[in-house]
Amino acid sequence: MGSAALAEAAKSIRDWSIGASRPSAPPANAADAFGSLVFSDKLQQERLPKPVYRALRATITRGEPLEPAPADAVAAALKDWAVGHGATHFTHWFQPMTGITAEKHDSFLVPTADGTALAEFRGKELIKGEPDASSFPSGGMRSTFEARGYTAWDPTSPPWLHVNGNSATLVIPTAFVSWTGEALDKKTPLLRSMEAVSKQAVRVLTLFGSTAERVFATCGPEQEYFLIDRNFYFARPDLINAGRTLFGAKPPKGQEMEDQYFGSIPERVLACMAEVELELFKVGVPVKTRHNEVAPSQYEIAPVFENANVAVDHQMMTMETLKRVAPKYGLACLLHEKPFAGVNGSGKHNNWSLSDEFGNNLLGPGETPHDNMQFLVFCAAVIRAVDTWQGLLRAAVAGAGNDHRLGANEAPPAILSIFLGDMLTDIFEQIEKGSATSTKQGGTLDVGVSVLPKLSRDAGDRNRTSPFAFTGNKFEFRAVSSGQNISFPNTALNAAMAHALDAIATELEEATAAGEELHTAVGALLTTIIRKHKRIVFNGNNYAPQWEKEAARRKLLNLKNTVDALPQLVTKEVVRLFERYTILNERELRARYEVFLEHYNKTINVEANLMVLMANRYILPAALAYQKEIGQSVAAVRAGGGTTVQGKKLLARYTKLVDQFKAQTDALEARLEHNGGSPERHAKYMRDTIIPAMNRLRELGDRIEVLSPHELWPLPTYREMLFIK
Ligand code: ADP
Ligand code: MG
C-alpha cells in the first residue's frame, strides 16, 4: 500500500546512493555525440552525389519536389548509413491529431528468390508511407471509402536513428495527409503556416531593402516537468491513467519555502537529466539548459532555438525521451499540466521569433535607425496579431489539463495580453503620441528612437505572469501547456502574424508607391497600430484580480476554460484566416475543433471514472477499516466502564465523512450515465456537472485522508511523492 511504495522508493534511493543501480558507462563527450545519429546536412553532403545533394537542398530550402531518381539515390544513401549503424527497420514518424506521435516500423530486409534477404529501401518508400490509419482521429474528415491516409517525408527535418537497447530504427519525419490531400496531422498545417508567414514577412523586408527570399519562424520551447519515484507512480492509478493525481491532500510543506527554485538538483535526478540530454544530443536536439522549477520535484529543460518545424519535432522527441529515460533511474516523468493540486503546474514557454534566411532575427532591436524602424514594424505586427487573434491563440492552448492553469489560480491567466517591458512600452507610447506628419526629422523617426539602446534580456523587468512576453529579442508564449504538441500554437501564431504582416506590407507598399517616404509611412502605420491595439499591452501583475476587471474594461477576451475557448477555432474570421493563407480549409479546421472537443470530453470522462474506481476500491475500504477500528476502540472503552467523549466525536465525524464520501461517489457515477447529446453539449455537461461533482468528491476524500492512519492509507501521499527523491 502507501507504505509499501514508500519502502520500495526508499530501497530504490538507497540502491542508487550506494551505487548499485548507477549506470557504469563513462560520460560520453557531448560535443562528439551531438548529431551522431542524424542524417545531417554534413552527412548528406558527404554521402550524396553532387547533383542529388543539390536537388535535395532545393527541396529543403525552396520546397521544390524531389524527382524519383534523386529520391532513390537519397534513399539508398540513407539506408546504407542506417544499416551501417545496425538499423534493421525504418519508420515514418508522424504527429496525428491525438497530440502524441505515431510510427509504424517496416523492415529494410526483403526476402529474395534464393532464400536470402536483401536490405532494400527505395525513394518511394522514403517519400511516401501508408500506415493503416483508419483509427487515428480525423474529426470526421475521412469517410470510410477514403479511410486511407499516407505519410510524406518532410525533408526539412532530417531523419535520425532511434537506438534502443538491441534495436536501431531509421526514423523519417513525415506529414500525414488523406488521399484527398487534407491534413490529418499537426505538422502539415505548421509547414503551411511557415510558408504563409514567410511570404508576408518577405514583402515587408523587401520594403526595407532586404534581398531575403525566405523568412523562418523560430522556436525554442522550454519544457517543465515533474520527476517522482517510480514506485509511487505505480501505486497511483490516477497518475498511470490520467497523468495527474485525482485525490491527495496538500502536504504540510508545499512550495511556500521557495527553497526549490534553481536549488541544487538531486543526484539521481541529475543523472537522469544527463542521460536525457545525451540521448537528445545524439539525435540532434540542441538541449541547453536545465534547472529546478518552482514546485518541489519540478524541473525544466530547454533547447537552443531552431526553425519552428524542426523545433516541433525536437520537442516531441524531448518529451518522449524524458518519459523513456526516467524509469532507468527509478523515476517517472510527469508531463501533465497539473499533476498535483495546490502546487505549481507545468507549462511550456514557447519562445518564438522570425528570422530571415541570413539568420537575422527580425525581433531583435538593431544597431541603426533603419534597422530599428524595421524592428518596430515587426513588433507592431506582433501586437496587432495577438490583439486581433486573441481568441484563436487562446483556443490553440486549450485543453482539459491546461484548464487547471489558465483561468485557475495560476499564471498565466486565460486572458491574453502582451508584456513589452518598460523600454519598448515607452517607445510605443511616444509613437502613439507622434503624429504621422511630423515623423520626418533628419531621416529618422521622430519618436525618440533614432537608435534604440540594446534591449537587455535580463533587464530586471522580466515579468513571469504574462502569457505573452517580449524578452529582449523574441516573444515568449507562455500559455502553452506542458503536455501538448507545440505545433498548433505555433501554427496559430504564424497564421496571425501572416495576417498582420500582410496588412502592414499592403499599407506600406501603397504609401511608398504613392511617393511617400518609407519612414513617413512607417511612422503613420506604427501610430495607427498602437492606437488601435494598445489594449493588448499590459506590463503589470497578471495574477492580480484587478487585472481581470481592467481586462474586461478593455474588452479583452477572458475564456476561462476549454469549453469556452474552443469555439474560437471555428469563428467565421478564423476560418477565413486559415483559408486565406491556405493553412487549413474549413473542413480541416473543423476537424481539429472536433478532435479537441472530443479529447476534452474523453479526458474528463476517464478522470471521473477513475475517481469512482479509486473511491470504491482504494479509499472506501481503507476508510471503513479505520471507522471500524475507531468503533471497536470506543466499544472497548465502554465495555471497560469508561467513557470517551473525543473517541465518540471522532467516530461520529469520521462516519459522517465516509457516508458523504460514498454518497458523492455514487452521485458522480450516476451522473456519468448521462449521454450529453452533441459533443458541444456534452462538453458543457462535463464542465458544469461532472467537474464540480469530481471536485466535491475529491474534497471529501482529501479530508478523510488527513484523518486516516498512515499504514491504512492505500495511496502514496503528496508529501511522499513530492519530497522523497
Ligand atoms: P528563460 O528560462 O529565462 O525564459 P532560457 O534561456 O531558459 O530563458 O530559454 C530561452 C529560450 O528562448 C531558449 O530555448 C532559447 O533558445 C530561445 N530563444 C532565444 N532566441 C530565440 C529566437 N530568436 N527565436 C526563438 N527562440 C529563441
Ligand atoms: Mg523559463
Coordinates of C-alpha atoms in Angstrom, one line a residue, residues 129-661:
G129 CA 4.3 5.6 -46.5
E130 CA 0.9 4.2 -46.0
P131 CA 0.1 3.4 -42.4
D132 CA -3.3 1.8 -41.9
A133 CA -4.5 4.9 -40.3
S134 CA -8.3 4.5 -40.1
S135 CA -8.2 4.6 -36.3
F136 CA -6.4 7.9 -36.0
P137 CA -8.8 10.7 -35.2
S138 CA -9.8 12.7 -38.3
G139 CA -12.6 14.7 -36.8
G140 CA -15.0 13.1 -39.2
M141 CA -12.9 14.1 -42.2
R142 CA -12.4 10.7 -43.7
S143 CA -15.4 8.8 -44.6
T144 CA -14.8 5.1 -44.8
F145 CA -14.4 4.9 -48.5
E146 CA -11.4 7.2 -48.3
A147 CA -10.2 5.9 -44.9
R148 CA -6.6 5.7 -46.0
G149 CA -4.0 8.3 -45.3
Y150 CA -0.4 8.5 -46.3
T151 CA 2.7 9.8 -44.7
A152 CA 5.0 12.0 -46.7
W153 CA 8.6 12.7 -45.8
D154 CA 9.2 16.2 -44.5
P155 CA 12.7 16.8 -45.9
T156 CA 13.1 20.0 -43.9
S157 CA 13.6 17.8 -40.8
P158 CA 16.5 15.3 -41.1
P159 CA 16.0 11.6 -40.5
W160 CA 17.6 10.1 -37.4
L161 CA 18.3 6.7 -35.8
H162 CA 16.4 5.6 -32.8
V163 CA 18.7 3.3 -30.9
N164 CA 17.0 1.4 -28.1
G165 CA 18.9 -1.4 -26.5
N166 CA 19.2 -4.1 -29.1
S167 CA 17.4 -2.4 -31.9
A168 CA 18.1 0.6 -34.2
T169 CA 15.4 2.1 -36.4
L170 CA 15.7 4.8 -39.0
V171 CA 13.1 7.4 -38.2
I172 CA 11.8 9.5 -41.1
P173 CA 9.9 12.6 -40.0
T174 CA 6.7 12.9 -42.1
A175 CA 3.5 14.8 -42.6
F176 CA 0.3 12.8 -42.6
V177 CA -2.4 13.5 -45.1
S178 CA -5.5 11.9 -46.5
W179 CA -5.7 10.7 -50.1
T180 CA -7.7 13.8 -50.9
G181 CA -4.8 15.9 -49.7
E182 CA -6.3 17.0 -46.4
A183 CA -4.1 17.4 -43.4
L184 CA -4.6 14.7 -40.8
D185 CA -1.8 15.7 -38.6
K186 CA -0.2 18.6 -36.8
K187 CA 2.8 19.0 -38.9
T188 CA 1.2 19.8 -42.3
P189 CA -0.6 23.0 -41.1
L190 CA 2.5 24.1 -39.3
L191 CA 4.6 23.8 -42.5
R192 CA 1.9 25.7 -44.4
S193 CA 1.7 28.4 -41.8
M194 CA 5.5 28.8 -42.1
E195 CA 5.1 29.3 -45.8
A196 CA 2.4 31.9 -45.2
V197 CA 4.3 33.9 -42.6
S198 CA 7.5 33.7 -44.7
K199 CA 5.7 35.2 -47.8
Q200 CA 4.3 38.1 -45.9
A201 CA 7.4 38.9 -43.9
V202 CA 9.5 38.9 -47.1
R203 CA 7.1 41.6 -48.5
V204 CA 7.8 43.8 -45.5
L205 CA 11.6 43.1 -45.6
T206 CA 11.7 44.0 -49.3
L207 CA 10.3 47.4 -48.5
F208 CA 13.3 47.9 -46.2
G209 CA 15.6 46.9 -49.0
S210 CA 16.4 43.4 -47.9
T211 CA 17.1 40.8 -50.5
A212 CA 15.8 37.9 -48.4
E213 CA 13.6 35.5 -50.1
R214 CA 12.6 33.4 -47.1
V215 CA 11.8 34.0 -43.5
F216 CA 11.6 31.3 -40.9
A217 CA 9.5 31.2 -37.7
T218 CA 12.0 30.2 -35.0
C219 CA 11.1 28.4 -31.8
G220 CA 12.8 27.5 -28.5
P221 CA 10.4 25.7 -26.2
E222 CA 11.1 25.4 -22.5
Q223 CA 9.6 22.2 -21.1
E224 CA 8.6 22.0 -17.5
Y225 CA 8.0 18.5 -15.9
F226 CA 8.0 16.6 -12.7
L227 CA 10.1 13.6 -11.8
I228 CA 8.9 11.4 -8.9
D229 CA 10.0 8.0 -7.7
R230 CA 8.5 5.3 -9.9
N231 CA 7.3 3.2 -7.0
F232 CA 4.9 6.0 -6.1
Y233 CA 3.8 6.3 -9.7
F234 CA 2.9 2.7 -9.9
A235 CA 0.9 2.9 -6.7
R236 CA -1.3 5.7 -8.1
P237 CA -3.9 4.6 -10.7
D238 CA -4.6 8.2 -11.3
L239 CA -1.1 9.0 -12.3
I240 CA -0.9 6.0 -14.5
N241 CA -4.2 6.6 -16.3
A242 CA -4.8 10.3 -16.1
G243 CA -1.3 11.7 -15.7
R244 CA -2.4 13.6 -12.7
T245 CA -3.5 13.0 -9.1
L246 CA -7.2 13.0 -8.7
F247 CA -7.0 12.7 -4.9
G248 CA -4.4 13.9 -2.5
A249 CA -4.3 16.2 0.5
K250 CA -2.0 19.2 0.4
P251 CA 1.2 18.4 2.3
P252 CA 2.2 20.4 5.4
K253 CA 5.1 21.7 3.5
G254 CA 4.4 22.8 -0.1
Q255 CA 6.3 25.2 -2.2
E256 CA 6.0 28.1 0.3
M257 CA 9.6 27.9 1.4
E258 CA 10.6 28.6 -2.2
D259 CA 13.7 26.5 -1.5
Q260 CA 13.3 24.5 -4.7
Y261 CA 13.6 27.1 -7.5
F262 CA 17.1 26.9 -9.0
G263 CA 18.1 24.9 -6.0
S264 CA 20.7 22.1 -6.3
I265 CA 19.4 19.2 -8.3
P266 CA 19.2 15.8 -6.5
E267 CA 21.9 13.4 -7.7
R268 CA 19.6 10.8 -9.1
V269 CA 17.6 13.4 -11.0
L270 CA 20.8 15.0 -12.3
A271 CA 21.9 11.6 -13.6
C272 CA 18.6 11.1 -15.3
M273 CA 18.8 14.6 -16.9
A274 CA 22.3 13.9 -18.1
E275 CA 21.2 10.8 -19.9
V276 CA 18.2 12.5 -21.4
E277 CA 20.5 15.2 -22.6
L278 CA 23.0 12.8 -24.1
E279 CA 20.3 10.8 -25.8
L280 CA 18.8 14.0 -27.2
F281 CA 22.2 15.3 -28.3
K282 CA 22.8 12.2 -30.3
V283 CA 19.7 12.7 -32.3
G284 CA 20.5 16.3 -32.8
V285 CA 18.3 18.1 -30.3
P286 CA 20.3 21.0 -29.0
V287 CA 19.3 21.0 -25.4
K288 CA 21.0 23.7 -23.4
T289 CA 19.6 24.5 -20.0
R290 CA 18.3 22.5 -17.1
H291 CA 17.2 23.6 -13.7
N292 CA 14.8 23.2 -10.8
E293 CA 11.5 24.8 -11.2
V294 CA 9.2 26.4 -8.6
A295 CA 7.4 23.4 -7.3
P296 CA 9.0 20.6 -5.4
S297 CA 10.3 17.8 -7.8
Q298 CA 9.6 20.1 -10.8
Y299 CA 12.3 20.8 -13.4
E300 CA 12.8 22.4 -16.8
I301 CA 14.7 21.5 -19.9
A302 CA 15.2 24.0 -22.8
P303 CA 16.9 23.7 -26.2
V304 CA 18.6 26.3 -28.3
F305 CA 16.0 27.6 -30.7
E306 CA 15.6 26.3 -34.2
N307 CA 13.3 26.7 -37.2
A308 CA 9.8 26.0 -35.8
N309 CA 9.2 22.9 -37.8
V310 CA 12.4 21.2 -36.6
A311 CA 11.8 22.6 -33.1
V312 CA 8.4 20.9 -33.0
D313 CA 9.9 17.5 -34.0
H314 CA 12.6 18.0 -31.4
Q315 CA 10.1 19.0 -28.8
M316 CA 8.2 15.8 -29.3
M317 CA 11.4 13.9 -29.1
T318 CA 12.3 15.7 -25.9
M319 CA 9.0 14.6 -24.3
E320 CA 9.4 11.1 -25.5
T321 CA 13.0 10.8 -24.3
L322 CA 12.1 12.2 -20.8
K323 CA 9.4 9.6 -20.5
R324 CA 11.6 6.8 -21.7
V325 CA 14.8 7.5 -19.7
A326 CA 13.2 8.3 -16.4
P327 CA 12.4 4.7 -15.5
K328 CA 16.0 3.7 -15.9
Y329 CA 16.7 5.9 -12.9
G330 CA 13.8 4.6 -10.9
L331 CA 11.8 7.7 -11.8
A332 CA 8.6 8.6 -13.6
C333 CA 8.3 11.7 -15.6
L334 CA 5.0 13.6 -15.4
L335 CA 4.3 16.0 -18.3
H336 CA 0.8 16.8 -17.2
E337 CA -0.1 20.5 -16.7
K338 CA -1.2 19.9 -13.2
P339 CA -0.1 16.6 -11.7
F340 CA -0.5 17.9 -8.1
A341 CA -3.3 20.2 -6.9
G342 CA -2.1 23.1 -4.8
V343 CA 1.5 23.2 -6.2
N344 CA 2.6 24.9 -9.3
G345 CA 1.7 23.2 -12.6
S346 CA 3.8 22.8 -15.7
G347 CA 3.8 24.8 -18.8
K348 CA 5.8 25.2 -21.9
H349 CA 7.2 28.5 -22.7
N350 CA 7.2 28.8 -26.4
N351 CA 9.9 31.3 -27.4
W352 CA 9.1 32.5 -30.8
S353 CA 10.6 34.8 -33.4
L354 CA 11.2 35.3 -37.1
S355 CA 14.5 35.1 -38.8
D356 CA 15.4 35.8 -42.4
E357 CA 17.4 33.3 -44.5
F358 CA 20.7 35.0 -43.5
G359 CA 19.9 34.4 -39.8
N360 CA 18.9 38.0 -39.0
N361 CA 16.5 37.9 -36.1
L362 CA 13.6 40.2 -37.0
L363 CA 12.5 40.7 -33.5
G364 CA 15.9 41.9 -32.2
P365 CA 16.4 45.6 -31.9
G366 CA 19.0 46.8 -34.4
E367 CA 22.1 48.9 -34.4
T368 CA 20.9 51.6 -36.8
P369 CA 17.8 53.8 -37.0
H370 CA 16.8 52.0 -40.2
D371 CA 17.1 48.5 -38.5
N372 CA 15.2 49.8 -35.6
M373 CA 12.4 51.0 -37.8
Q374 CA 12.1 47.6 -39.2
F375 CA 12.3 46.0 -35.8
L376 CA 9.4 48.2 -34.6
V377 CA 7.3 47.3 -37.6
F378 CA 7.7 43.6 -36.7
C379 CA 6.9 44.3 -33.1
A380 CA 3.9 46.2 -34.1
A381 CA 2.8 43.3 -36.2
V382 CA 3.0 41.0 -33.2
I383 CA 0.9 43.5 -31.2
R384 CA -1.7 43.7 -33.9
A385 CA -1.6 39.9 -34.4
V386 CA -2.1 39.0 -30.8
D387 CA -4.8 41.5 -30.2
T388 CA -6.7 40.6 -33.4
W389 CA -6.4 36.9 -32.9
Q390 CA -6.6 36.5 -29.1
G391 CA -9.4 34.0 -29.4
L392 CA -7.5 31.8 -31.8
L393 CA -4.4 31.9 -29.7
R394 CA -6.4 31.1 -26.6
A395 CA -8.1 28.2 -28.3
A396 CA -4.7 26.9 -29.6
V397 CA -3.6 26.2 -26.0
A398 CA -7.0 25.0 -24.7
G399 CA -7.3 21.5 -23.2
A400 CA -8.6 19.8 -20.0
G401 CA -5.1 19.8 -18.5
N402 CA -4.4 23.5 -19.2
D403 CA -7.8 24.4 -17.6
H404 CA -6.0 23.8 -14.3
R405 CA -3.5 26.6 -15.1
L406 CA -5.1 29.2 -17.3
G407 CA -8.0 30.8 -15.6
A408 CA -7.4 28.9 -12.4
N409 CA -5.2 30.2 -9.7
E410 CA -2.1 30.1 -11.6
A411 CA -0.1 32.2 -14.1
P412 CA -0.6 32.9 -16.8
P413 CA -4.2 33.8 -16.8
A414 CA -6.7 32.9 -19.5
I415 CA -6.7 36.5 -20.7
L416 CA -4.2 37.1 -23.5
S417 CA -2.1 40.2 -23.2
I418 CA 1.4 41.3 -24.1
F419 CA 4.2 42.3 -21.8
L420 CA 6.5 44.7 -23.6
G421 CA 8.8 45.8 -20.8
D422 CA 9.4 49.4 -19.8
M423 CA 11.6 50.4 -22.7
L424 CA 9.5 49.2 -25.5
T425 CA 6.4 50.4 -23.8
D426 CA 7.9 53.8 -23.5
I427 CA 8.9 53.8 -27.2
F428 CA 5.4 52.8 -28.3
E429 CA 3.9 55.4 -26.0
Q430 CA 6.0 58.0 -27.8
I431 CA 4.9 56.6 -31.2
E432 CA 1.3 56.8 -30.1
K433 CA 1.6 60.5 -29.4
G434 CA 3.7 61.3 -32.5
S435 CA 1.5 62.2 -35.4
A436 CA 2.3 60.8 -38.8
T437 CA 3.1 64.1 -40.5
S438 CA 5.8 65.1 -38.0
T439 CA 7.7 61.9 -38.2
K440 CA 10.4 63.1 -40.5
Q441 CA 13.4 64.6 -38.9
G442 CA 16.9 64.0 -40.3
G443 CA 15.8 60.8 -41.9
T444 CA 14.9 59.2 -38.6
L445 CA 11.7 58.5 -36.9
D446 CA 10.7 61.4 -34.7
V447 CA 9.7 59.2 -31.9
G448 CA 12.8 59.5 -29.8
V449 CA 14.2 56.3 -31.1
S450 CA 16.9 57.3 -33.5
V451 CA 18.9 54.4 -32.2
L452 CA 17.3 52.1 -29.6
P453 CA 19.6 51.1 -26.9
K454 CA 20.3 47.4 -26.9
L455 CA 17.4 45.9 -25.0
S456 CA 18.8 43.6 -22.4
R457 CA 17.1 40.3 -21.9
D458 CA 17.8 40.4 -18.2
A459 CA 16.6 44.0 -17.7
G460 CA 15.2 43.5 -14.2
D461 CA 11.6 43.9 -15.5
R462 CA 11.0 40.4 -16.7
N463 CA 7.5 39.5 -15.9
R464 CA 6.7 35.9 -15.0
T465 CA 3.0 36.3 -15.0
S466 CA 2.4 37.5 -18.6
P467 CA 1.0 35.0 -21.1
F468 CA 2.9 36.6 -24.0
A469 CA 6.1 38.4 -23.1
F470 CA 8.8 40.3 -25.0
T471 CA 12.1 39.0 -23.7
G472 CA 14.6 41.1 -25.4
N473 CA 14.8 39.6 -28.9
K474 CA 11.8 37.2 -29.1
F475 CA 8.3 36.7 -27.7
E476 CA 7.5 34.1 -25.2
F477 CA 4.1 32.5 -25.5
R478 CA 3.7 31.0 -22.0
A479 CA 0.2 29.8 -22.0
V480 CA 1.2 26.7 -24.0
S481 CA 0.7 23.6 -21.9
S482 CA 3.4 21.2 -20.8
G483 CA 1.9 18.1 -22.3
Q484 CA 0.8 19.5 -25.6
N485 CA 2.4 19.2 -29.1
I486 CA 3.5 22.8 -29.8
S487 CA 2.7 22.5 -33.5
F488 CA -0.7 24.1 -33.3
P489 CA 0.1 27.1 -31.0
N490 CA 2.9 27.9 -33.5
T491 CA 0.6 27.4 -36.4
A492 CA -1.8 29.8 -34.9
L493 CA 0.9 32.3 -34.1
N494 CA 2.3 32.1 -37.7
A495 CA -1.2 32.5 -39.2
A496 CA -1.9 35.5 -37.0
M497 CA 1.4 37.1 -37.9
A498 CA 1.0 36.4 -41.6
H499 CA -2.3 38.3 -41.5
A500 CA -0.8 41.3 -39.6
L501 CA 2.3 41.4 -41.9
D502 CA 0.1 41.2 -45.0
A503 CA -1.9 44.2 -43.9
I504 CA 1.3 46.1 -43.0
A505 CA 3.0 45.2 -46.3
T506 CA 0.0 46.3 -48.3
E507 CA -0.3 49.6 -46.5
L508 CA 3.4 50.4 -46.8
E509 CA 3.6 49.3 -50.4
E510 CA 0.7 51.6 -51.3
A511 CA 2.1 54.5 -49.4
T512 CA 5.5 54.2 -51.0
A513 CA 4.1 53.6 -54.4
A514 CA 2.2 56.9 -54.0
G515 CA 5.5 58.6 -53.4
E516 CA 5.6 58.7 -49.7
E517 CA 8.9 58.2 -47.9
L518 CA 9.2 54.8 -46.2
H519 CA 9.9 56.3 -42.8
T520 CA 6.9 58.6 -43.0
A521 CA 4.7 55.8 -44.0
V522 CA 6.1 53.6 -41.2
G523 CA 5.6 56.4 -38.6
A524 CA 1.9 56.7 -39.6
L525 CA 1.5 52.9 -39.6
L526 CA 3.0 52.4 -36.2
T527 CA 0.9 55.2 -34.7
T528 CA -2.3 53.7 -36.1
I529 CA -1.4 50.2 -34.9
I530 CA -0.5 51.2 -31.4
R531 CA -3.6 53.4 -31.0
K532 CA -5.8 50.6 -32.2
H533 CA -4.2 47.7 -30.4
K534 CA -2.6 49.1 -27.3
R535 CA -5.3 47.5 -25.1
I536 CA -3.5 44.2 -25.5
V537 CA -0.3 45.6 -23.8
F538 CA -0.2 45.0 -20.1
N539 CA 3.0 45.1 -18.1
G540 CA 1.5 44.7 -14.6
N541 CA 0.8 41.7 -12.5
N542 CA -1.4 39.3 -14.4
Y543 CA -2.2 37.4 -11.2
A544 CA -3.9 40.4 -9.7
P545 CA -7.7 40.3 -9.5
Q546 CA -7.7 44.0 -10.7
W547 CA -6.3 42.9 -14.0
E548 CA -9.3 40.8 -14.7
K549 CA -11.5 43.8 -14.1
E550 CA -9.2 46.0 -16.2
A551 CA -9.1 43.5 -19.0
A552 CA -12.9 43.4 -19.0
R553 CA -12.9 47.2 -19.3
R554 CA -10.6 46.8 -22.3
K555 CA -12.9 44.2 -23.8
L556 CA -10.2 41.6 -23.9
L557 CA -11.4 38.0 -24.1
N558 CA -11.4 36.1 -20.9
L559 CA -12.2 32.5 -21.9
K560 CA -11.7 30.6 -18.7
N561 CA -11.9 27.0 -19.9
T562 CA -11.6 24.8 -22.9
V563 CA -15.4 24.7 -23.5
D564 CA -15.5 28.5 -23.7
A565 CA -12.2 28.7 -25.7
L566 CA -12.6 26.1 -28.4
P567 CA -15.4 27.7 -30.4
Q568 CA -12.9 30.4 -31.2
L569 CA -11.2 28.0 -33.5
V570 CA -14.1 27.9 -35.9
T571 CA -15.4 31.5 -36.0
K572 CA -16.0 33.0 -39.4
E573 CA -12.9 35.1 -39.0
V574 CA -10.6 32.3 -38.1
V575 CA -12.0 30.1 -40.9
R576 CA -11.3 32.9 -43.3
L577 CA -7.8 33.5 -41.9
F578 CA -6.8 29.9 -42.3
E579 CA -8.3 29.6 -45.8
R580 CA -6.8 32.9 -47.0
Y581 CA -3.3 31.7 -46.2
T582 CA -4.0 28.1 -47.2
I583 CA -3.1 26.7 -43.8
L584 CA -6.3 24.7 -43.2
N585 CA -9.5 24.7 -45.2
E586 CA -12.8 24.8 -43.3
R587 CA -13.2 21.1 -43.1
E588 CA -9.7 20.6 -41.8
L589 CA -10.1 23.3 -39.2
R590 CA -13.5 21.9 -38.1
A591 CA -11.9 18.5 -37.8
R592 CA -9.4 20.0 -35.3
Y593 CA -12.1 21.6 -33.4
E594 CA -14.0 18.3 -33.2
V595 CA -10.9 16.3 -32.2
F596 CA -10.0 18.8 -29.5
L597 CA -13.6 18.8 -28.2
E598 CA -13.7 15.0 -28.2
H599 CA -10.4 14.9 -26.4
Y600 CA -11.7 17.1 -23.7
N601 CA -14.8 15.0 -23.2
K602 CA -12.8 11.8 -23.1
T603 CA -10.3 13.2 -20.7
I604 CA -12.9 14.3 -18.2
N605 CA -14.8 11.0 -18.6
V606 CA -11.6 9.0 -17.9
E607 CA -10.8 11.1 -14.9
A608 CA -14.3 10.9 -13.4
N609 CA -14.4 7.1 -13.9
L610 CA -11.0 6.8 -12.3
M611 CA -12.2 8.7 -9.3
V612 CA -15.2 6.4 -8.9
L613 CA -12.9 3.4 -9.1
M614 CA -10.3 4.9 -6.7
A615 CA -13.1 5.9 -4.3
N616 CA -14.7 2.4 -4.2
R617 CA -11.6 0.3 -4.4
Y618 CA -9.0 2.2 -2.6
I619 CA -10.3 4.9 -0.3
L620 CA -13.5 3.5 1.0
P621 CA -12.1 0.1 2.1
A622 CA -9.4 1.9 4.0
A623 CA -11.8 4.4 5.5
L624 CA -14.2 1.7 6.5
A625 CA -11.4 -0.3 8.1
Y626 CA -10.4 2.7 10.2
Q627 CA -14.0 3.5 11.0
K628 CA -14.3 0.0 12.4
E629 CA -11.1 0.5 14.4
I630 CA -12.4 3.6 16.0
G631 CA -15.8 1.9 16.7
Q632 CA -14.0 -1.0 18.3
S633 CA -11.9 1.3 20.4
V634 CA -14.9 3.2 21.6
A635 CA -16.7 0.0 22.4
A636 CA -13.8 -1.3 24.3
V637 CA -13.6 1.7 26.4
R638 CA -17.4 1.5 27.1
A639 CA -17.1 -2.3 27.9
G640 CA -14.4 -1.3 30.5
G641 CA -16.9 1.0 32.1
G642 CA -15.3 4.2 30.8
T643 CA -16.5 7.0 28.5
T644 CA -14.6 8.6 25.7
V645 CA -16.0 11.8 24.6
Q646 CA -13.4 12.5 21.9
G647 CA -13.5 8.9 20.7
K648 CA -17.2 9.1 20.2
K649 CA -16.9 12.5 18.5
L650 CA -14.2 11.2 16.2
L651 CA -16.3 8.2 15.3
A652 CA -19.3 10.4 14.5
R653 CA -17.3 12.8 12.5
Y654 CA -15.4 10.2 10.6
T655 CA -18.5 8.1 9.9
K656 CA -20.3 11.1 8.6
L657 CA -17.5 12.0 6.3
V658 CA -17.3 8.4 5.0
D659 CA -21.0 8.4 4.4
Q660 CA -20.9 11.6 2.5
F661 CA -17.9 10.3 0.5

